[in-house]
Structures are given as C-alpha cells and as structure tokens.
Tab-separated table of C-alpha atoms and ligand atoms in Angstrom:
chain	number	residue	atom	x	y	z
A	22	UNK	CA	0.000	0.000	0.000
A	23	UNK	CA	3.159	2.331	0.410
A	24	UNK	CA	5.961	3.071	-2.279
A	25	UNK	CA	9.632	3.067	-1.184
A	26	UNK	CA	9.652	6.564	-1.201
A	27	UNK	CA	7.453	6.892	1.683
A	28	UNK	CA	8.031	4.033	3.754
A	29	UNK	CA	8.997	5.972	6.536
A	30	UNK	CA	5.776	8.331	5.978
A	31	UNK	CA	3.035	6.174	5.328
A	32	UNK	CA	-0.148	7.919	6.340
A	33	UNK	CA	0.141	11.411	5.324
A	34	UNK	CA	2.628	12.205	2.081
A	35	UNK	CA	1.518	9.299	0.928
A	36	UNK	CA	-1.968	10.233	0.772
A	37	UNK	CA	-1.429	13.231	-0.699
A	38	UNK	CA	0.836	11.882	-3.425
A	39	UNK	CA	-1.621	9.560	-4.342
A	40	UNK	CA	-4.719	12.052	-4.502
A	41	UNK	CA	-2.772	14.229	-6.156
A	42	UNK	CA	-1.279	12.530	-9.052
A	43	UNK	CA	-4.676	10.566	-9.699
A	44	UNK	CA	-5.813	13.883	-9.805
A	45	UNK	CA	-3.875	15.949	-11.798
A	46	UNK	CA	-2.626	13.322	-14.235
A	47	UNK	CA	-5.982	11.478	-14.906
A	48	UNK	CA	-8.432	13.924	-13.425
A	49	UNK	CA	-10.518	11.351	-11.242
A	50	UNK	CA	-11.000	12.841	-7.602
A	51	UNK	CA	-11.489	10.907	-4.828
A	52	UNK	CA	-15.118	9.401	-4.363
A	53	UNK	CA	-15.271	9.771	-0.671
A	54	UNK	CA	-15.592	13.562	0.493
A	55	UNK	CA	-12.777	14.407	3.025
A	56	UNK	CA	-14.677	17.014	4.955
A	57	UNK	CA	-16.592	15.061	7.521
A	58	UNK	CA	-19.957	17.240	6.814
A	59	UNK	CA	-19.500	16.788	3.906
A	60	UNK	CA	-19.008	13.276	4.058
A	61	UNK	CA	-22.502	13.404	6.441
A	62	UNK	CA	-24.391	14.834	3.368
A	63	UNK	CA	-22.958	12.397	1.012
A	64	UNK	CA	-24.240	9.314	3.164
A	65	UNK	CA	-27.751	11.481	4.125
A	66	UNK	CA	-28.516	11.717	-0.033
A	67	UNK	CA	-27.417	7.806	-0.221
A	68	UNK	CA	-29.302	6.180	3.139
A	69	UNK	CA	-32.814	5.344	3.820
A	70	UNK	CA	-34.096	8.649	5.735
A	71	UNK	CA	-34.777	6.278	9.062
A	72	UNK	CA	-30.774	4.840	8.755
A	73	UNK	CA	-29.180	8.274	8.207
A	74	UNK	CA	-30.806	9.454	11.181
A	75	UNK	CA	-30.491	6.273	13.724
A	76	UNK	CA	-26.708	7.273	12.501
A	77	UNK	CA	-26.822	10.935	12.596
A	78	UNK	CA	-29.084	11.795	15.753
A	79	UNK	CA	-28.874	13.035	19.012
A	80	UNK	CA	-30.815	13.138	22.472
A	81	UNK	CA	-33.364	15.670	22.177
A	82	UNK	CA	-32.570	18.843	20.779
A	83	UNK	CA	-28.925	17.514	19.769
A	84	UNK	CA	-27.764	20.177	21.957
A	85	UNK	CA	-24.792	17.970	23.570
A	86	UNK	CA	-23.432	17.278	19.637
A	87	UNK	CA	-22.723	20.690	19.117
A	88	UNK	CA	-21.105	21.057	22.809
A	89	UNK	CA	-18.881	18.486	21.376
A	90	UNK	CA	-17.777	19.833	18.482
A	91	UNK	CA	-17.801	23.538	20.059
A	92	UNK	CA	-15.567	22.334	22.729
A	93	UNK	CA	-12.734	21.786	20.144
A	94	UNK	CA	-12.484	25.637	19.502
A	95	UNK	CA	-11.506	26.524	22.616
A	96	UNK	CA	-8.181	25.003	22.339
A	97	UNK	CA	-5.608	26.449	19.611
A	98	UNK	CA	-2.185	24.240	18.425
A	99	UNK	CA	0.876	26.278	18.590
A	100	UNK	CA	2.400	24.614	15.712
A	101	UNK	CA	6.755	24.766	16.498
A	102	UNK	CA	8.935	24.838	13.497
A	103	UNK	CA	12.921	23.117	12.997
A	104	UNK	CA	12.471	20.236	14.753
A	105	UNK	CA	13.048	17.140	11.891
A	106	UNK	CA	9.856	15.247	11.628
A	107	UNK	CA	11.190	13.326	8.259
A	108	UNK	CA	9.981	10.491	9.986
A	109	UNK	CA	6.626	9.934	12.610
A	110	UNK	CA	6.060	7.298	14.907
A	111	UNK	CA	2.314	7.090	15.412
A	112	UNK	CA	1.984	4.128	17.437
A	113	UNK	CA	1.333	4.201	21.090
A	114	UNK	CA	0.951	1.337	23.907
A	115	UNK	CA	-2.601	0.731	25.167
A	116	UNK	CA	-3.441	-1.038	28.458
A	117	UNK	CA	0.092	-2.919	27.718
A	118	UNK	CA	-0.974	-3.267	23.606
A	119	UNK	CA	0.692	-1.702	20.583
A	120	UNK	CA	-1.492	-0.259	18.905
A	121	UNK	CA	-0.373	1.137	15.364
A	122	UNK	CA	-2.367	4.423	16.076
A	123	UNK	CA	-3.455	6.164	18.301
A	124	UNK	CA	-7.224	6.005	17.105
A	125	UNK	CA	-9.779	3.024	17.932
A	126	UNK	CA	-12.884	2.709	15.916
A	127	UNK	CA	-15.468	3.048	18.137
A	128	UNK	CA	-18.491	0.739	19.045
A	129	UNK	CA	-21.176	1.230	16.641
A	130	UNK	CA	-24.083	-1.431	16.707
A	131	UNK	CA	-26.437	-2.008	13.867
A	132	UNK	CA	-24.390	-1.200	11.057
A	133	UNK	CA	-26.067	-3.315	9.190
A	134	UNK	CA	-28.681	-0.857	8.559
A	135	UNK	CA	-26.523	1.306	5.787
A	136	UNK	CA	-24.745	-1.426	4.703
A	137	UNK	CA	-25.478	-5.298	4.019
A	138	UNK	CA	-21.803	-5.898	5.273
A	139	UNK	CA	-21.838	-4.690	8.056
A	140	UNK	CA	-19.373	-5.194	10.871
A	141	UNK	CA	-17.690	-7.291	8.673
A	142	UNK	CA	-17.162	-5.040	6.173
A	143	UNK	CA	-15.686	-2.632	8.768
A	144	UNK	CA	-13.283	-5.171	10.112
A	145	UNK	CA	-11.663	-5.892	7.625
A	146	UNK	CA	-10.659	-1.949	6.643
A	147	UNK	CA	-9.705	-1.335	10.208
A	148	UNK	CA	-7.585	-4.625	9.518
A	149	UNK	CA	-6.263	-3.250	6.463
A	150	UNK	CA	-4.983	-0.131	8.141
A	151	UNK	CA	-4.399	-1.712	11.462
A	152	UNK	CA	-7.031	0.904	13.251
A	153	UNK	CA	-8.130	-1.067	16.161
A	154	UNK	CA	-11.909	-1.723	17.097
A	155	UNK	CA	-14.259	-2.060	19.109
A	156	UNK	CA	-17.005	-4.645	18.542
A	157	UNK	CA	-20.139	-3.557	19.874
A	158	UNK	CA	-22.648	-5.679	21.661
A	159	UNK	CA	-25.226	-4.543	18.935
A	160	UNK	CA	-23.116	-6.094	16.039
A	161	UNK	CA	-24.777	-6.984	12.987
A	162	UNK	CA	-22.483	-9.998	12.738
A	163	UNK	CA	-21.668	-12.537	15.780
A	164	UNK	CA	-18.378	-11.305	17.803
A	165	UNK	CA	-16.642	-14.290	16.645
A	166	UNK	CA	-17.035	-13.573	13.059
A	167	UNK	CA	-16.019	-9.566	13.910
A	168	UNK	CA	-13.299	-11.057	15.659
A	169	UNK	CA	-11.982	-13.235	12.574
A	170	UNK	CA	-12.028	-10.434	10.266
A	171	UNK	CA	-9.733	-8.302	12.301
A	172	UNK	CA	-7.106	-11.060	12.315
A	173	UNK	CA	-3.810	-9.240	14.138
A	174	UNK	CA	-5.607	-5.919	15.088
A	175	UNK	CA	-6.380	-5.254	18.196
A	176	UNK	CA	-9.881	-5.722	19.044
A	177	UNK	CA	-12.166	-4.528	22.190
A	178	UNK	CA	-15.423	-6.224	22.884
A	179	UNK	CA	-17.658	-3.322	24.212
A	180	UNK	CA	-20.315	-5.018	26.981
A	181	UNK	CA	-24.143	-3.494	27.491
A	182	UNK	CA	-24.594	-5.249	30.501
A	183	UNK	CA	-27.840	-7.560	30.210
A	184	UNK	CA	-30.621	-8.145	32.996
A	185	UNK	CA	-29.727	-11.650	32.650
A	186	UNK	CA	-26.518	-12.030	34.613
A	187	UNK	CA	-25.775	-15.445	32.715
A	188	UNK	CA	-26.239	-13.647	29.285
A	189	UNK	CA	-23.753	-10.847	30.438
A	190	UNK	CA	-21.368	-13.653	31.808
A	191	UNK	CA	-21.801	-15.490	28.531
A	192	UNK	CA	-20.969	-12.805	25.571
A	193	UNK	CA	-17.904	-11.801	28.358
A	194	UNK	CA	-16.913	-15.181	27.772
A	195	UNK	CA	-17.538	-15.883	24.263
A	196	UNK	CA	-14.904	-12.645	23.786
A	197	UNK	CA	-12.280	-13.536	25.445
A	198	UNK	CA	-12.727	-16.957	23.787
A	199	UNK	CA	-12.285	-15.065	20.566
A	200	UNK	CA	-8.860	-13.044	21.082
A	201	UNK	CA	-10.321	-10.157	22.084
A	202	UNK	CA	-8.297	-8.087	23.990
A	203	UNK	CA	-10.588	-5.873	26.594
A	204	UNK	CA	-13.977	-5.462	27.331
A	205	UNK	CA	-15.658	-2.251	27.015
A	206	UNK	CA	-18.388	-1.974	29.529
A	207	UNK	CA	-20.833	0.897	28.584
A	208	UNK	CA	-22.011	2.544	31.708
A	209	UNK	CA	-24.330	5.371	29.981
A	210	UNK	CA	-27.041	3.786	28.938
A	211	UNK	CA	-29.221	1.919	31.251
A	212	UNK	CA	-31.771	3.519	29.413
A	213	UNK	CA	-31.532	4.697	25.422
A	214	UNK	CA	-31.809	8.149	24.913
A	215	UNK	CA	-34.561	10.296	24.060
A	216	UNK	CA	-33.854	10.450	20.222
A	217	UNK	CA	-36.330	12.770	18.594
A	218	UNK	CA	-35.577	11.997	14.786
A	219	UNK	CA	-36.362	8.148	15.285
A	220	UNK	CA	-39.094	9.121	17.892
A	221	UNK	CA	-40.800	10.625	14.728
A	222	UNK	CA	-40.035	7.576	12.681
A	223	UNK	CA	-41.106	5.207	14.486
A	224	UNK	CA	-37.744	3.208	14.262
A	225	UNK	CA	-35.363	1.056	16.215
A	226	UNK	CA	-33.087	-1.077	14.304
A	227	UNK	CA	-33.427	-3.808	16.523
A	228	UNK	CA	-37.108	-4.351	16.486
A	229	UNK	CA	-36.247	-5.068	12.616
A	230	UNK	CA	-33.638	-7.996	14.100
A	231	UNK	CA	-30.835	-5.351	12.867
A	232	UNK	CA	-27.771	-5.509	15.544
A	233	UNK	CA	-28.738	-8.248	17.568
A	234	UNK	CA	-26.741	-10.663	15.943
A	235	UNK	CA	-24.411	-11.433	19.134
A	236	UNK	CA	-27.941	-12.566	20.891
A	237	UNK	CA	-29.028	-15.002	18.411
A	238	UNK	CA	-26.085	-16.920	18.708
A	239	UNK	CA	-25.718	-16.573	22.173
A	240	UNK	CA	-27.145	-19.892	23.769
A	241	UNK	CA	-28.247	-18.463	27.394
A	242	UNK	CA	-30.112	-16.189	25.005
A	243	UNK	CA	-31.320	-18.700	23.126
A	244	UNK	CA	-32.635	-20.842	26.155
A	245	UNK	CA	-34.696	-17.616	26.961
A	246	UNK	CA	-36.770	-18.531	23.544
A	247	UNK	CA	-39.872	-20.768	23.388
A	248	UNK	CA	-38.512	-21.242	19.942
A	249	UNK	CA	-34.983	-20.484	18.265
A	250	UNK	CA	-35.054	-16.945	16.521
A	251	UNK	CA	-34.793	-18.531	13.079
A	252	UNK	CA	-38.082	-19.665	13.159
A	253	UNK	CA	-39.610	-16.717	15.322
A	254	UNK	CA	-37.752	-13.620	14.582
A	255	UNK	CA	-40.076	-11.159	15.877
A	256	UNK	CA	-40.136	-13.165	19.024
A	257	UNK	CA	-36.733	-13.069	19.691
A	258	UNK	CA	-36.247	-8.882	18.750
A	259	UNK	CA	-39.030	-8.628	21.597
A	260	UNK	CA	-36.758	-10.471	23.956
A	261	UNK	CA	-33.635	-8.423	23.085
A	262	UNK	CA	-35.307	-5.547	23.981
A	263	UNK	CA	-36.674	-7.098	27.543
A	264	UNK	CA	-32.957	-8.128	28.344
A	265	UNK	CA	-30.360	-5.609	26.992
A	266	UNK	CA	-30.018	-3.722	29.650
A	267	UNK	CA	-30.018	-3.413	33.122
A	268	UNK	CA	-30.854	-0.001	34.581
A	269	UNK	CA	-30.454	-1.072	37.994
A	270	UNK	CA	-26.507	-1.670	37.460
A	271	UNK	CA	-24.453	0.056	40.257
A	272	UNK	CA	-20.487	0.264	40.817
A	273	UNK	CA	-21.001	-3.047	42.758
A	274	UNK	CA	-21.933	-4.324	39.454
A	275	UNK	CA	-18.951	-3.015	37.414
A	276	UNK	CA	-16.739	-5.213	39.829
A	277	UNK	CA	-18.551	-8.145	39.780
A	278	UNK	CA	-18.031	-8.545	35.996
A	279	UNK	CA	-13.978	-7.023	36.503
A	280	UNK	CA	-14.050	-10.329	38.152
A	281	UNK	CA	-15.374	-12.521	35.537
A	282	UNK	CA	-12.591	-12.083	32.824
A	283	UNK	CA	-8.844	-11.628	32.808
A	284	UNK	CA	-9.189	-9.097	30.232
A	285	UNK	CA	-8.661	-5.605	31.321
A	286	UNK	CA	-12.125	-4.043	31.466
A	287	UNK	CA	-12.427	-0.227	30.286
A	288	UNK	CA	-15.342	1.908	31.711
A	289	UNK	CA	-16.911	3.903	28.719
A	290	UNK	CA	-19.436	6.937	28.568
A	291	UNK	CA	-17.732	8.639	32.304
A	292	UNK	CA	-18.456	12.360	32.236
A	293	UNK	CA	-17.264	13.224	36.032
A	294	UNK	CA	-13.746	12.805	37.951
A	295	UNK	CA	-15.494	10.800	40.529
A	296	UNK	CA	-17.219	8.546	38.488
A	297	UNK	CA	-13.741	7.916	36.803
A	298	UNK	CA	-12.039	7.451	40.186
A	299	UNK	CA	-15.318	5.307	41.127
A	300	UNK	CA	-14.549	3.090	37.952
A	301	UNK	CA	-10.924	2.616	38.980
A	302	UNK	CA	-11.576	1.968	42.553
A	303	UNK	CA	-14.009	-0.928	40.897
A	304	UNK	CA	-11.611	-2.581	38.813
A	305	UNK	CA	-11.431	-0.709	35.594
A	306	UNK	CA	-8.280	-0.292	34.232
A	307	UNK	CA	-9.492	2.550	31.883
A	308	UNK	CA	-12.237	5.072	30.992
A	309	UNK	CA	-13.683	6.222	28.032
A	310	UNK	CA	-14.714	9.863	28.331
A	311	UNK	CA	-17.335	10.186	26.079
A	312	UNK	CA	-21.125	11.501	26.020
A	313	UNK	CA	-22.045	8.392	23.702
A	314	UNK	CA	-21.687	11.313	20.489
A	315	UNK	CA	-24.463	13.282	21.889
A	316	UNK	CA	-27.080	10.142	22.044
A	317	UNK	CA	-28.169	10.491	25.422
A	318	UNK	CA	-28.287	13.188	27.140
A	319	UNK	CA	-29.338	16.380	25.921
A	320	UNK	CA	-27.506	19.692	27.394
A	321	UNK	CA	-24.810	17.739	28.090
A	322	UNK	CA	-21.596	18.731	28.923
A	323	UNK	CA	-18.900	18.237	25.881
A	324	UNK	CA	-17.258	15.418	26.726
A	325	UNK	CA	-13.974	17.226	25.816
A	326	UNK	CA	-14.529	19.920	28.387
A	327	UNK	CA	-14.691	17.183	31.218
A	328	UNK	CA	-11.387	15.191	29.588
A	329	UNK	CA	-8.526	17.258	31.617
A	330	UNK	CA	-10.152	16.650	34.762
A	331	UNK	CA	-11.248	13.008	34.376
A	332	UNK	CA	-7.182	13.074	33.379
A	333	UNK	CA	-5.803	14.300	36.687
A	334	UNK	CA	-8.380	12.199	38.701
A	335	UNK	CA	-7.214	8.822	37.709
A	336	UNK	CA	-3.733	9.747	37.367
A	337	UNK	CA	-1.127	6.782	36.106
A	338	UNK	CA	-4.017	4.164	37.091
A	339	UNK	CA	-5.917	4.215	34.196
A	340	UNK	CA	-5.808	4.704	30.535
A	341	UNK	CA	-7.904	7.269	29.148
A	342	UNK	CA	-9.911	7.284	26.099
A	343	UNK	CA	-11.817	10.318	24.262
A	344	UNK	CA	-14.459	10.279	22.285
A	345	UNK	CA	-17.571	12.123	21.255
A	346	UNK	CA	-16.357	14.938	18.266
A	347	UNK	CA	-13.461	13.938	17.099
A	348	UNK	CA	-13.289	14.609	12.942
A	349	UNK	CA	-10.406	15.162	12.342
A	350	UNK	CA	-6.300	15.329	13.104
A	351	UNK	CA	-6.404	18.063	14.864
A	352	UNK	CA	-8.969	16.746	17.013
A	353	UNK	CA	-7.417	13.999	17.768
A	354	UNK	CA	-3.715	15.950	18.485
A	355	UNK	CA	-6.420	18.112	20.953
A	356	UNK	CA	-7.384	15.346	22.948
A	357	UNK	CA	-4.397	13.517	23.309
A	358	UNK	CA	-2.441	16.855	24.184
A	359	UNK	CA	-5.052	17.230	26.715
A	360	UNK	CA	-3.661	13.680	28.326
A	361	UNK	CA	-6.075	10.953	26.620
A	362	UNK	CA	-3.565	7.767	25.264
A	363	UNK	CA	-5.715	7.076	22.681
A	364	UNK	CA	-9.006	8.070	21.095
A	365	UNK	CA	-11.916	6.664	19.403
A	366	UNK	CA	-13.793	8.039	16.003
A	367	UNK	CA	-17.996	7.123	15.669
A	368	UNK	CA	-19.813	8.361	13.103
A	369	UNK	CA	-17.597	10.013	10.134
A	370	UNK	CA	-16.575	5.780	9.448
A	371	UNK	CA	-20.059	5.019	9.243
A	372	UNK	CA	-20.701	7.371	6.666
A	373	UNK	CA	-17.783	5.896	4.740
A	374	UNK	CA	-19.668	2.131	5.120
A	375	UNK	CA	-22.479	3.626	4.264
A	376	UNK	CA	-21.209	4.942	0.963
A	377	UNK	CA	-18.337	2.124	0.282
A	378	UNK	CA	-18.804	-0.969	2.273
A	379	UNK	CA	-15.292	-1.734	3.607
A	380	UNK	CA	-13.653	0.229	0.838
A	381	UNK	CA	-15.291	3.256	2.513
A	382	UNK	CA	-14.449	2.673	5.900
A	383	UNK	CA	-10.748	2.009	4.104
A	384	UNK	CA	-10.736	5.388	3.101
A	385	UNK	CA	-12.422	7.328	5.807
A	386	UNK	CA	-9.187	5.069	7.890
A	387	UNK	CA	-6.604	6.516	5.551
A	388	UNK	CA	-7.584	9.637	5.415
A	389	UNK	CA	-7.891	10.667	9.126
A	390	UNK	CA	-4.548	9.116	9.623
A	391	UNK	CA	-3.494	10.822	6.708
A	392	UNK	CA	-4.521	14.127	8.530
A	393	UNK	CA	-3.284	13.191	12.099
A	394	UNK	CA	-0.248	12.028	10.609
A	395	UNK	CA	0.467	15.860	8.779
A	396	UNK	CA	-0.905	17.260	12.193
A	397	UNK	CA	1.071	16.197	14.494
A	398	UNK	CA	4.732	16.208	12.242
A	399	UNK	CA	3.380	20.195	11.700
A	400	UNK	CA	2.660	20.792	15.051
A	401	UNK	CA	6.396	19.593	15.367
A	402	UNK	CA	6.163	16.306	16.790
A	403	UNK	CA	7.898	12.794	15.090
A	404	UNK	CA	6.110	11.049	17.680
A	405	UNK	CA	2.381	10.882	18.699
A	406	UNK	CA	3.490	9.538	22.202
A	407	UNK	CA	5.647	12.981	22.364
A	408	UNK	CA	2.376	15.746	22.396
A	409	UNK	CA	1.682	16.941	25.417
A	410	UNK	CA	0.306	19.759	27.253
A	411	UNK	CA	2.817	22.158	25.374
A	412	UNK	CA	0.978	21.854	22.080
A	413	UNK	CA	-1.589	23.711	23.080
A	414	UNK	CA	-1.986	27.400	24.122
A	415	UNK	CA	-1.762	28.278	27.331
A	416	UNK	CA	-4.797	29.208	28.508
B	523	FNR	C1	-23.063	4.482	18.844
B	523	FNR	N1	-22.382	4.369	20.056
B	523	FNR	C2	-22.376	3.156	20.721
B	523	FNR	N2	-21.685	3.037	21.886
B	523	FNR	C3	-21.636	1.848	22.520
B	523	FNR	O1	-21.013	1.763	23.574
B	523	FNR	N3	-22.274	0.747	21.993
B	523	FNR	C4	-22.979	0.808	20.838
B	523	FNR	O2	-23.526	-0.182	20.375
B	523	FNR	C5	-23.066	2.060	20.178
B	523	FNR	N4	-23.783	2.176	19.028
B	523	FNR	C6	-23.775	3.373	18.340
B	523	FNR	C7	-24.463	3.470	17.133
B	523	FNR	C8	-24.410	4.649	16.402
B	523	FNR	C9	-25.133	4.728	15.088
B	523	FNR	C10	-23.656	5.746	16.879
B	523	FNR	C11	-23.536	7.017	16.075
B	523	FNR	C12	-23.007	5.670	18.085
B	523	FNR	C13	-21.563	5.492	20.560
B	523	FNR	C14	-20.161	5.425	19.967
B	523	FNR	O3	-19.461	4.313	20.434
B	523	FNR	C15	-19.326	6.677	20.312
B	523	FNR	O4	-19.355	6.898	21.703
B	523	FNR	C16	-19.799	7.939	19.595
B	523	FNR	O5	-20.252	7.656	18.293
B	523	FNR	C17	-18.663	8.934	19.540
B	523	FNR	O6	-19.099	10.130	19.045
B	523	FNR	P1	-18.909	10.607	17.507
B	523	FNR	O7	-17.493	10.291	17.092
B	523	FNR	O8	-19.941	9.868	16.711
B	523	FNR	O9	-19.176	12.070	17.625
C-alpha cells in the first residue's frame, strides 16, 4: 500500500501523493468527500431517511453534539517549526498493547442498517490499516465472526450489561474466547436516549432484528426462547429488547463482571472525575470519556470539556480514552495533548460504510490518519506519544 519513497511516511505524504497525481494526471478525484460534513451529506442523499438518522441523531434537541464539536475551539495548536519530523512514529501502547495508532474505531451497533456488510465489512478496513476496534454488543455480525475479520488488530469487545446475569457472563466469555483483547463496559445507557428523529419515525433497528446478531447466537439467550429466533424472529427482537439492559446496574456491578474475565475491562461513557475514580476503585483499568456522540443526554456537557479533569483524577491508574467529536487530526492531536492515550472516532466511518462498504471505511481510515499524521509532524512532533500539554496554548 506504500511506495519506497514513503516508507517511513506512510499515512500522510503518501496520501497526498496519491490524490494528487490521480488527480492531476488522470483527473478522477477521490469518491469519498474528506470534509466530515461533507461526508454526512454524502451518506444522508445515499441512506434510507430512518438509517441516516439512527446514525446521525442526538438526544433531544442535539444540543450535547454541538457542545462536542464547540468544545474543540476553545483550544488552539501552537504549531513549532525546525524540529526534523522526516519520519513519525504514530503508534502508542494501550493497556500494555501496541497499537499502530493512536485512534480506535469506536463501538457502533447495527451497522447493518446502511450497509449489508456490516461489521464485517468494517473489520476488515480497520484490519487493512491496522485501526483497532471495538465490537459492539449490537453487532450486525456474531463477535466471533467480527473477531476473525480483524485477524492481528487489536480488538475490544464493548459489553451493554444484560438483565440476565448469565447472558452478560456469557458474551464476556464468548470474547475472550475469541482473542479479544478488553472489554468495554458501557455505563451510559441503562436507558436509550430520548432520540427525537427516530421518535418521529417510528424506528429502532433492533425491532427489525438489525444488531442483535451477538444474541441469536448466544445460547443463554437462546434458552430464553420458546422457539430459536430462526423460526420466530419477531419473538426473539421482543426479547432483546426485555434483556439488553439493566438499569439497575451500580459500581457493585462493574466489579462483579472485573471479576469474571482476565481481560482488562475499560469503563466507557464517564463524564465526572469521581465517576472515573469510582470506575478505577471498581476494577477498571481505563475510561472512556465520552457523552455516547451526543445520544443520550441532551444539554450535556462536551465530553472534551470534562477530559482534563477526568485526566488528573485517575492519574497513572488508568488509561484514558476520548471520544464524542473527534473529525479530524487536529482533534485527535487536541485530545491527546489534553492527556487521553488514545481516542476513538464514531460516526464520520459510518458514513464511509455507508457509501463504500469496507472500501469506505478504508478510506475514511486513511484519510484521518493521513490528517493526524500531517498534524502532528506540523505541530512539530515525530512522535504521537511525544504531544503533550505544550501543544496547546496556554490558557
Ligand atoms: C453508537 N455508540 C455506541 N456506543 C456503545 O457503547 N455501543 C454501541 O452499540 C453504540 N452504538 C452506536 C451506534 C451509532 C449509530 C452511533 C452514532 C453511536 C456510541 C459510539 O461508540 C461513540 O461513543 C460515539 O459515536 C462517539 O461520538 P462521535 O465520534 O460519533 O461524535
């Protein structure tokens, strides 16, 4: 996928090279916008009205999304000059994991609603540009499968806790049985959000038996059913939604499945130092700061405004991940100069699937990295584990 000339450069000269020539010497342009909104519209004139907007939506008034992305102007990069970044290191460690980058695709479930491929189809491009991901519960396709199409990359399973304690024990099981390599337990959403554009549509993918794939191969959930959801669908949708979460979980809880796996277990959707600390003190080895992209609570604060603080209340315990805004490079250089080790990119890859199947995913990959890669060398880094505090403007 990279020339000799650029070996040492993969992500971002290499992009450019290649848009560029294609460009200029046969006049195609890329068929993928770069510009995220962009990329949004292109997807919203493509997609049923009812998937664009499962994707696109927000709690209520969708006031929390634009926190998010508001929250990003506050912070400035002083870019510093003469400092050789011929070559970048963008690779990082992760709860004892290299990771290639410093970017995880997030946990999205029911992809299968813009695209027949699905998780699978995502995979494989975060395999083919070594992005690691995060398997939702809600996959379209069973964890194992998700898991096989990532081969080497590393791969999170992300855990909504079910009512049925066996059911939660069971997927916890079934992913460390398939080489995954930490479970993500979602902690903000005992309860979905109040989503106004599928309110008025009438839609849930899941009623449809979209993203409940890792329930109808799940035996404990299939001992729930009077008959096995191949020959009752509808029957077996209605149980998902009885069992897929529990809104009675409590810290107690979080513990209780710490202790079920050796897999380090990552707390995801904390908004508050304490409830970070809380995490830790109950076995998490990391958080994931993050407002679920603006899905759940309305008015919410942007998760990037609460990221410093979550930062200094764990301290060296606990790795942090951000999420909830991030678009592009400079994002990402934001959040990770604010003291998160890695963070994690929803919706913009969706679009791509949504356009591309796995060649759009590919290319939403590439070109992020592409732009992180540029970023950080121009902010004056050659290594992503190097950008700090510094980077930023004093405030
Ligand atoms: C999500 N998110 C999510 N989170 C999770 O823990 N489990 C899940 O199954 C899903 N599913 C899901 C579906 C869709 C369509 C979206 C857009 C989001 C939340 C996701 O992991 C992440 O927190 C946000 O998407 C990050 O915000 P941005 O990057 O979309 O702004």
């Amino acid at each position: 996928m990279v020339d000799d000339e650029d070996a040492s450069t993969p992500y971002g000269r290499h992009r450019q090279t290649s848009v560029y020539t294609t460009g200029m010497l046969t006049g195609t342009v890329p068929d993928i916008p770069v510009d995220p909104d962009r990329l949004a519209e292109r997807a919203r004139e493509e997609l049923d009205g009812r998937a664009y907007d499962y994707v696109a939506g927000g709690a209520g008034g969708e006031s929390t999304m634009r926190a998010n992305r508001r929250a990003f102007d506050d912070y400035r990069i002083v870019p510093r000059v003469m400092r050789d970044t011929g070559t970048r290191d963008l690779s990082t460690t992760v709860l004892g994991q290299e990771f290639a980058v410093p970017v995880l695709l997030a946990p999205i479930g029911a992809q299968g609603i813009v695209h027949e491929d699905g998780d699978l189809a995502s995979a494989r491009a975060a395999a083919q540009w070594d992005v690691p991901y995060v398997c939702s519960t809600q996959a379209s396709e069973p964890l194992e499968d998700v898991a096989d199409a990532l081969g080497e990359t590393p791969k999170w399973f992300q855990l909504y806790a079910s009512e049925d304690r066996e059911l939660t024990r069971s997927l916890v099981q079934r992913a460390e049985d398939a080489g995954y390599d930490a479970i993500v337990v979602t902690l903000d959403t005992p309860h979905l959000g109040w989503r106004e554009r599928d309110i008025d549509r009438g839609f849930l993918p899941f009623l449809d038996g979209d993203g409940i794939a890792n329930y109808t191969s799940d035996p404990v959930f299939r001992d729930r059913l009077a008959q096995p959801p191949e020959a009752n669908p509808r029957a077996a949708a209605q149980e998902f939604v009885q069992v897929f979460s529990d809104a009675t979980l409590t810290w107690d809880d979080l513990a209780w499945i710490a202790e079920l796996t050796d897999l380090p277990v990552v707390a995801k959707g904390i908004l508050h130092p304490d409830d970070a600390r809380a995490a830790v003190d109950h076995g998490a080895a990391g958080v994931v700061v993050s407002n679920h992209g603006g899905r759940q609570v309305d008015n919410a604060v942007a998760a990037l405004d609460q990221l410093p603080g979550i930062v200094e209340a764990v301290g060296e315990d606990a790795t942090v991940v951000f999420d909830s805004g991030i678009r592009r490079g400079a994002d990402a250089v934001v959040a990770l100069a604010l003291g998160a080790d890695v963070v994690s990119v929803g919706r913009p890859w969706v679009y791509g699937l949504a356009l591309a199947g796995e060649d759009g995913v590919a290319t939403v990959c590439e070109n992020f990295l592409a732009d992180l890669d540029l970023t950080v060398a121009l902010a004056g880094y050659d290594a992503v584990d190097d950008v700090d505090e510094s980077a930023l403007r004093p405030s």
